[in-house]
Amino acid sequence: MLRLTQFLKQYNTDTELVELINLMMSACKEVNAKLHDGALAGVLGETEQENVQGETQKKLDVLANDLLKHDLDECHLVRGLASEEEDLPVACNPDGRFLVAFDPLDGSSNIDINVTVGTIFSILEAPADCHGDEEEAFLQPGDKQVAAGYVLYGPSCILAITTGKGVHMFTLGHNGEFYLTRENVRVPETTKEFAINMSNQRFWEAPVQRYIADLLQGEEGPRGKRYNMRWIASMVAEVHRILTRGGVFMYPWDNREPHKPGKLRLMYEGNPMSMLIEQAGGRSINTRQRIMEVQPTQIHQRVSVVLGSREEVDVVQRYHEEADAN
Ligand code: P6P
């Protein structure tokens, strides 16, 4: 079985990028170990703190953030980092080549119920003249990412990564090595499975209501087939399912907080997941345009997300175009 470093080198991956990826995996392996200790390590439950998103931080949110922040700050290749758990970007090394944006523990509301969570990361080139802590240095469209991926802490610990040459998956062995377990992952063009939080149905825009109503009509409806639904409340697990067997994942804008474009964050959820999905032949839009074309204006800005099997994302986009034309 090919190890992560061997595989990346076989794909002629930039050697400094390989070094950075390996460093991040070291931190993620520590997170994985803490998660698997769970209650035995006294890491479950909440802290007294709130993050910049106004969400109460889980102990493991803070622990995962601190582990990644420490290791990235130590790495000569990293100019700066931005985290869901940090109000502002953090300058690391003035000669560093890369910027790293990450969600240290996505889906953390699932930790205490022992359901899959994950780390999501996005790697950008640092602009020549930046110090690494300027928000504007990070505000690059998703198409500028040099690499993106996630580490899934589930029944097994799996890394899914792309450096722009397809999507590949690696499983963590007992010896602490990540081994190639899937090469050139492809998202099936069609699906019968959708993922959305149906409890928000009454708050959605009309085109989303129309699209989901079509799916729920099954064989008798306009799509002519029966759909199944999944909702894990952990984007990283939903995206992994879609990369594994297809599907469509949606967290669209809704009128509960109309001033926010969506719930999910662009820089360290929307963009990295979009790079993975597009590299695997799927599509990822904010209902009207590719997510990776969006010009960021704030490090923690949110985005509406519709991603997965091409056929379904195309229908969602068409319904929005028809609604906008009226
Ligand atoms: P809801 C987790 O908090 C997250 O950011 C994503 O991982 C997940 O898809 C979504 O929010 C779940 O949101 O509103 O269903 O709890």
PDB file of C-alpha atoms in Angstrom, residues 76-230:
ATOM      1  CA  HIS A  76       8.773  27.626   8.240  1.00  0.00           C
ATOM      2  CA  LEU A  77       6.472  27.285   5.208  1.00  0.00           C
ATOM      3  CA  VAL A  78       3.471  29.029   6.787  1.00  0.00           C
ATOM      4  CA  ARG A  79       3.190  32.839   6.553  1.00  0.00           C
ATOM      5  CA  GLY A  80      -0.182  32.956   8.321  1.00  0.00           C
ATOM      6  CA  LEU A  81      -3.253  31.017   9.375  1.00  0.00           C
ATOM      7  CA  ALA A  82      -6.980  31.702   9.654  1.00  0.00           C
ATOM      8  CA  SER A  83      -9.291  29.515  11.704  1.00  0.00           C
ATOM      9  CA  GLU A  84     -13.010  29.357  12.369  1.00  0.00           C
ATOM     10  CA  GLU A  85     -12.028  29.541  16.046  1.00  0.00           C
ATOM     11  CA  GLU A  86      -9.798  32.633  15.698  1.00  0.00           C
ATOM     12  CA  ASP A  87     -11.338  36.110  15.398  1.00  0.00           C
ATOM     13  CA  LEU A  88      -8.455  37.343  13.229  1.00  0.00           C
ATOM     14  CA  PRO A  89      -5.760  35.725  11.075  1.00  0.00           C
ATOM     15  CA  VAL A  90      -2.508  34.846  12.896  1.00  0.00           C
ATOM     16  CA  ALA A  91       0.928  35.708  11.477  1.00  0.00           C
ATOM     17  CA  CYS A  92       3.318  32.731  11.627  1.00  0.00           C
ATOM     18  CA  ASN A  93       6.631  33.011   9.719  1.00  0.00           C
ATOM     19  CA  PRO A  94       7.608  36.083   7.656  1.00  0.00           C
ATOM     20  CA  ASP A  95       9.309  33.932   5.005  1.00  0.00           C
ATOM     21  CA  GLY A  96       6.512  31.402   4.814  1.00  0.00           C
ATOM     22  CA  ARG A  97       5.165  30.585   1.375  1.00  0.00           C
ATOM     23  CA  PHE A  98       1.631  29.493   2.247  1.00  0.00           C
ATOM     24  CA  LEU A  99      -1.498  30.693   4.008  1.00  0.00           C
ATOM     25  CA  VAL A 100      -3.686  28.052   5.660  1.00  0.00           C
ATOM     26  CA  ALA A 101      -7.387  28.496   6.440  1.00  0.00           C
ATOM     27  CA  PHE A 102      -9.095  25.757   8.429  1.00  0.00           C
ATOM     28  CA  ASP A 103     -12.113  24.627  10.378  1.00  0.00           C
ATOM     29  CA  PRO A 104     -10.400  22.642  13.121  1.00  0.00           C
ATOM     30  CA  LEU A 105     -13.421  20.544  14.005  1.00  0.00           C
ATOM     31  CA  ASP A 106     -16.393  20.732  11.666  1.00  0.00           C
ATOM     32  CA  GLY A 107     -19.624  19.256  12.978  1.00  0.00           C
ATOM     33  CA  SER A 108     -18.536  19.596  16.587  1.00  0.00           C
ATOM     34  CA  SER A 109     -22.132  19.517  17.843  1.00  0.00           C
ATOM     35  CA  ASN A 110     -21.799  15.783  17.052  1.00  0.00           C
ATOM     36  CA  ILE A 111     -18.783  15.164  19.318  1.00  0.00           C
ATOM     37  CA  ASP A 112     -20.729  14.483  22.517  1.00  0.00           C
ATOM     38  CA  ILE A 113     -23.008  12.033  20.697  1.00  0.00           C
ATOM     39  CA  ASN A 114     -20.027  10.201  19.165  1.00  0.00           C
ATOM     40  CA  VAL A 115     -20.880  10.986  15.541  1.00  0.00           C
ATOM     41  CA  THR A 116     -18.354  11.699  12.767  1.00  0.00           C
ATOM     42  CA  VAL A 117     -16.624  15.094  12.699  1.00  0.00           C
ATOM     43  CA  GLY A 118     -13.620  16.371  10.771  1.00  0.00           C
ATOM     44  CA  THR A 119     -10.949  18.972  10.087  1.00  0.00           C
ATOM     45  CA  ILE A 120     -11.285  20.969   6.838  1.00  0.00           C
ATOM     46  CA  PHE A 121      -8.314  22.855   5.373  1.00  0.00           C
ATOM     47  CA  SER A 122      -7.571  25.201   2.472  1.00  0.00           C
ATOM     48  CA  ILE A 123      -4.046  26.145   1.344  1.00  0.00           C
ATOM     49  CA  LEU A 124      -3.264  29.377  -0.549  1.00  0.00           C
ATOM     50  CA  GLU A 125      -0.033  31.020  -1.733  1.00  0.00           C
ATOM     51  CA  ALA A 126       0.852  33.987   0.481  1.00  0.00           C
ATOM     52  CA  PRO A 127       0.938  37.315  -1.440  1.00  0.00           C
ATOM     53  CA  ALA A 128       4.560  38.558  -1.682  1.00  0.00           C
ATOM     54  CA  ASP A 129       4.201  41.600   0.563  1.00  0.00           C
ATOM     55  CA  CYS A 130       1.929  40.251   3.321  1.00  0.00           C
ATOM     56  CA  HIS A 131       2.856  39.611   6.967  1.00  0.00           C
ATOM     57  CA  GLY A 132       0.367  36.739   7.303  1.00  0.00           C
ATOM     58  CA  ASP A 133      -2.093  38.375   9.705  1.00  0.00           C
ATOM     59  CA  GLU A 134      -3.799  40.729   7.226  1.00  0.00           C
ATOM     60  CA  GLU A 135      -7.331  39.634   6.430  1.00  0.00           C
ATOM     61  CA  GLU A 136      -6.981  40.843   2.835  1.00  0.00           C
ATOM     62  CA  ALA A 137      -4.079  38.433   2.176  1.00  0.00           C
ATOM     63  CA  PHE A 138      -6.536  35.545   2.637  1.00  0.00           C
ATOM     64  CA  LEU A 139      -9.330  37.095   0.567  1.00  0.00           C
ATOM     65  CA  GLN A 140      -8.549  35.098  -2.581  1.00  0.00           C
ATOM     66  CA  PRO A 141     -11.248  33.306  -4.616  1.00  0.00           C
ATOM     67  CA  GLY A 142     -11.401  29.533  -4.163  1.00  0.00           C
ATOM     68  CA  ASP A 143      -9.917  29.029  -7.640  1.00  0.00           C
ATOM     69  CA  LYS A 144      -6.622  30.257  -6.162  1.00  0.00           C
ATOM     70  CA  GLN A 145      -6.331  27.361  -3.700  1.00  0.00           C
ATOM     71  CA  VAL A 146      -3.205  25.244  -4.235  1.00  0.00           C
ATOM     72  CA  ALA A 147      -4.587  22.383  -2.135  1.00  0.00           C
ATOM     73  CA  ALA A 148      -7.663  21.512  -0.088  1.00  0.00           C
ATOM     74  CA  GLY A 149      -8.897  18.589   1.934  1.00  0.00           C
ATOM     75  CA  TYR A 150     -10.394  17.182   5.074  1.00  0.00           C
ATOM     76  CA  VAL A 151      -9.537  14.621   7.718  1.00  0.00           C
ATOM     77  CA  LEU A 152     -12.596  12.623   8.700  1.00  0.00           C
ATOM     78  CA  TYR A 153     -12.661  11.317  12.288  1.00  0.00           C
ATOM     79  CA  GLY A 154     -15.107   8.448  11.887  1.00  0.00           C
ATOM     80  CA  PRO A 155     -15.045   4.673  12.273  1.00  0.00           C
ATOM     81  CA  SER A 156     -11.761   5.075  10.417  1.00  0.00           C
ATOM     82  CA  CYS A 157      -9.628   8.193  10.069  1.00  0.00           C
ATOM     83  CA  ILE A 158      -9.586   9.216   6.409  1.00  0.00           C
ATOM     84  CA  LEU A 159      -7.764  12.032   4.603  1.00  0.00           C
ATOM     85  CA  ALA A 160      -9.320  13.276   1.361  1.00  0.00           C
ATOM     86  CA  ILE A 161      -7.052  15.686  -0.491  1.00  0.00           C
ATOM     87  CA  THR A 162      -6.555  17.440  -3.799  1.00  0.00           C
ATOM     88  CA  THR A 163      -3.598  19.487  -5.043  1.00  0.00           C
ATOM     89  CA  GLY A 164      -5.350  20.136  -8.342  1.00  0.00           C
ATOM     90  CA  LYS A 165      -4.570  16.697  -9.777  1.00  0.00           C
ATOM     91  CA  GLY A 166      -7.724  14.834  -8.808  1.00  0.00           C
ATOM     92  CA  VAL A 167      -9.014  13.700  -5.408  1.00  0.00           C
ATOM     93  CA  HIS A 168      -7.362  10.899  -3.480  1.00  0.00           C
ATOM     94  CA  MET A 169      -8.181   9.264  -0.148  1.00  0.00           C
ATOM     95  CA  PHE A 170      -5.903   7.796   2.503  1.00  0.00           C
ATOM     96  CA  THR A 171      -6.765   5.750   5.581  1.00  0.00           C
ATOM     97  CA  LEU A 172      -4.817   6.026   8.825  1.00  0.00           C
ATOM     98  CA  GLY A 173      -3.138   2.782   9.845  1.00  0.00           C
ATOM     99  CA  HIS A 174      -2.381   1.650  13.394  1.00  0.00           C
ATOM    100  CA  ASN A 175       1.255   2.572  12.753  1.00  0.00           C
ATOM    101  CA  GLY A 176       0.355   6.237  12.258  1.00  0.00           C
ATOM    102  CA  GLU A 177       0.839   6.191   8.482  1.00  0.00           C
ATOM    103  CA  PHE A 178      -1.829   7.325   5.983  1.00  0.00           C
ATOM    104  CA  TYR A 179      -2.176   4.706   3.203  1.00  0.00           C
ATOM    105  CA  LEU A 180      -3.727   5.304  -0.236  1.00  0.00           C
ATOM    106  CA  THR A 181      -7.145   3.627  -0.236  1.00  0.00           C
ATOM    107  CA  ARG A 182      -8.875   5.455  -3.124  1.00  0.00           C
ATOM    108  CA  GLU A 183      -7.211   7.118  -6.160  1.00  0.00           C
ATOM    109  CA  ASN A 184      -8.936   9.555  -8.548  1.00  0.00           C
ATOM    110  CA  VAL A 185     -12.263   9.660  -6.742  1.00  0.00           C
ATOM    111  CA  ARG A 186     -15.195  10.619  -9.005  1.00  0.00           C
ATOM    112  CA  VAL A 187     -18.629  11.940  -7.987  1.00  0.00           C
ATOM    113  CA  PRO A 188     -21.367  10.045  -9.913  1.00  0.00           C
ATOM    114  CA  GLU A 189     -23.139  12.484 -12.287  1.00  0.00           C
ATOM    115  CA  THR A 190     -26.596  11.388 -11.102  1.00  0.00           C
ATOM    116  CA  THR A 191     -28.008  10.429  -7.712  1.00  0.00           C
ATOM    117  CA  LYS A 192     -31.126   9.508  -5.736  1.00  0.00           C
ATOM    118  CA  GLU A 193     -29.875  10.965  -2.434  1.00  0.00           C
ATOM    119  CA  PHE A 194     -30.153  14.519  -1.121  1.00  0.00           C
ATOM    120  CA  ALA A 195     -28.981  16.146   2.100  1.00  0.00           C
ATOM    121  CA  ILE A 196     -30.622  19.246   3.533  1.00  0.00           C
ATOM    122  CA  ASN A 197     -31.960  20.261   6.963  1.00  0.00           C
ATOM    123  CA  MET A 198     -35.681  19.917   6.193  1.00  0.00           C
ATOM    124  CA  SER A 199     -36.664  21.728   9.406  1.00  0.00           C
ATOM    125  CA  ASN A 200     -35.723  24.979   7.633  1.00  0.00           C
ATOM    126  CA  GLN A 201     -38.091  24.321   4.728  1.00  0.00           C
ATOM    127  CA  ARG A 202     -40.446  27.255   5.403  1.00  0.00           C
ATOM    128  CA  PHE A 203     -37.496  29.697   5.452  1.00  0.00           C
ATOM    129  CA  TRP A 204     -36.042  28.817   2.016  1.00  0.00           C
ATOM    130  CA  GLU A 205     -36.206  30.816  -1.215  1.00  0.00           C
ATOM    131  CA  ALA A 206     -38.890  29.679  -3.686  1.00  0.00           C
ATOM    132  CA  PRO A 207     -36.491  27.872  -6.122  1.00  0.00           C
ATOM    133  CA  VAL A 208     -35.154  25.709  -3.254  1.00  0.00           C
ATOM    134  CA  GLN A 209     -38.731  24.967  -2.114  1.00  0.00           C
ATOM    135  CA  ARG A 210     -39.575  24.020  -5.723  1.00  0.00           C
ATOM    136  CA  TYR A 211     -36.508  21.793  -6.133  1.00  0.00           C
ATOM    137  CA  ILE A 212     -37.042  19.874  -2.863  1.00  0.00           C
ATOM    138  CA  ALA A 213     -40.790  19.547  -3.554  1.00  0.00           C
ATOM    139  CA  ASP A 214     -39.872  17.885  -6.884  1.00  0.00           C
ATOM    140  CA  LEU A 215     -37.621  15.361  -5.110  1.00  0.00           C
ATOM    141  CA  LEU A 216     -40.281  14.558  -2.514  1.00  0.00           C
ATOM    142  CA  GLN A 217     -42.811  13.751  -5.266  1.00  0.00           C
ATOM    143  CA  GLY A 218     -40.608  10.813  -6.242  1.00  0.00           C
ATOM    144  CA  GLU A 219     -41.575   8.659  -9.227  1.00  0.00           C
ATOM    145  CA  GLU A 220     -44.810  10.606  -9.892  1.00  0.00           C
ATOM    146  CA  GLY A 221     -43.002  13.935  -9.818  1.00  0.00           C
ATOM    147  CA  PRO A 222     -40.982  15.809 -12.506  1.00  0.00           C
ATOM    148  CA  ARG A 223     -37.774  13.915 -11.635  1.00  0.00           C
ATOM    149  CA  GLY A 224     -39.411  10.507 -12.223  1.00  0.00           C
ATOM    150  CA  LYS A 225     -37.499   8.684  -9.494  1.00  0.00           C
ATOM    151  CA  ARG A 226     -37.667   8.073  -5.737  1.00  0.00           C
ATOM    152  CA  TYR A 227     -35.105   9.944  -3.641  1.00  0.00           C
ATOM    153  CA  ASN A 228     -33.695   9.139  -0.220  1.00  0.00           C
ATOM    154  CA  MET A 229     -32.556  11.760   2.335  1.00  0.00           C
ATOM    155  CA  ARG A 230     -29.614  11.995   4.685  1.00  0.00           C
TER     156      ARG A 230
END
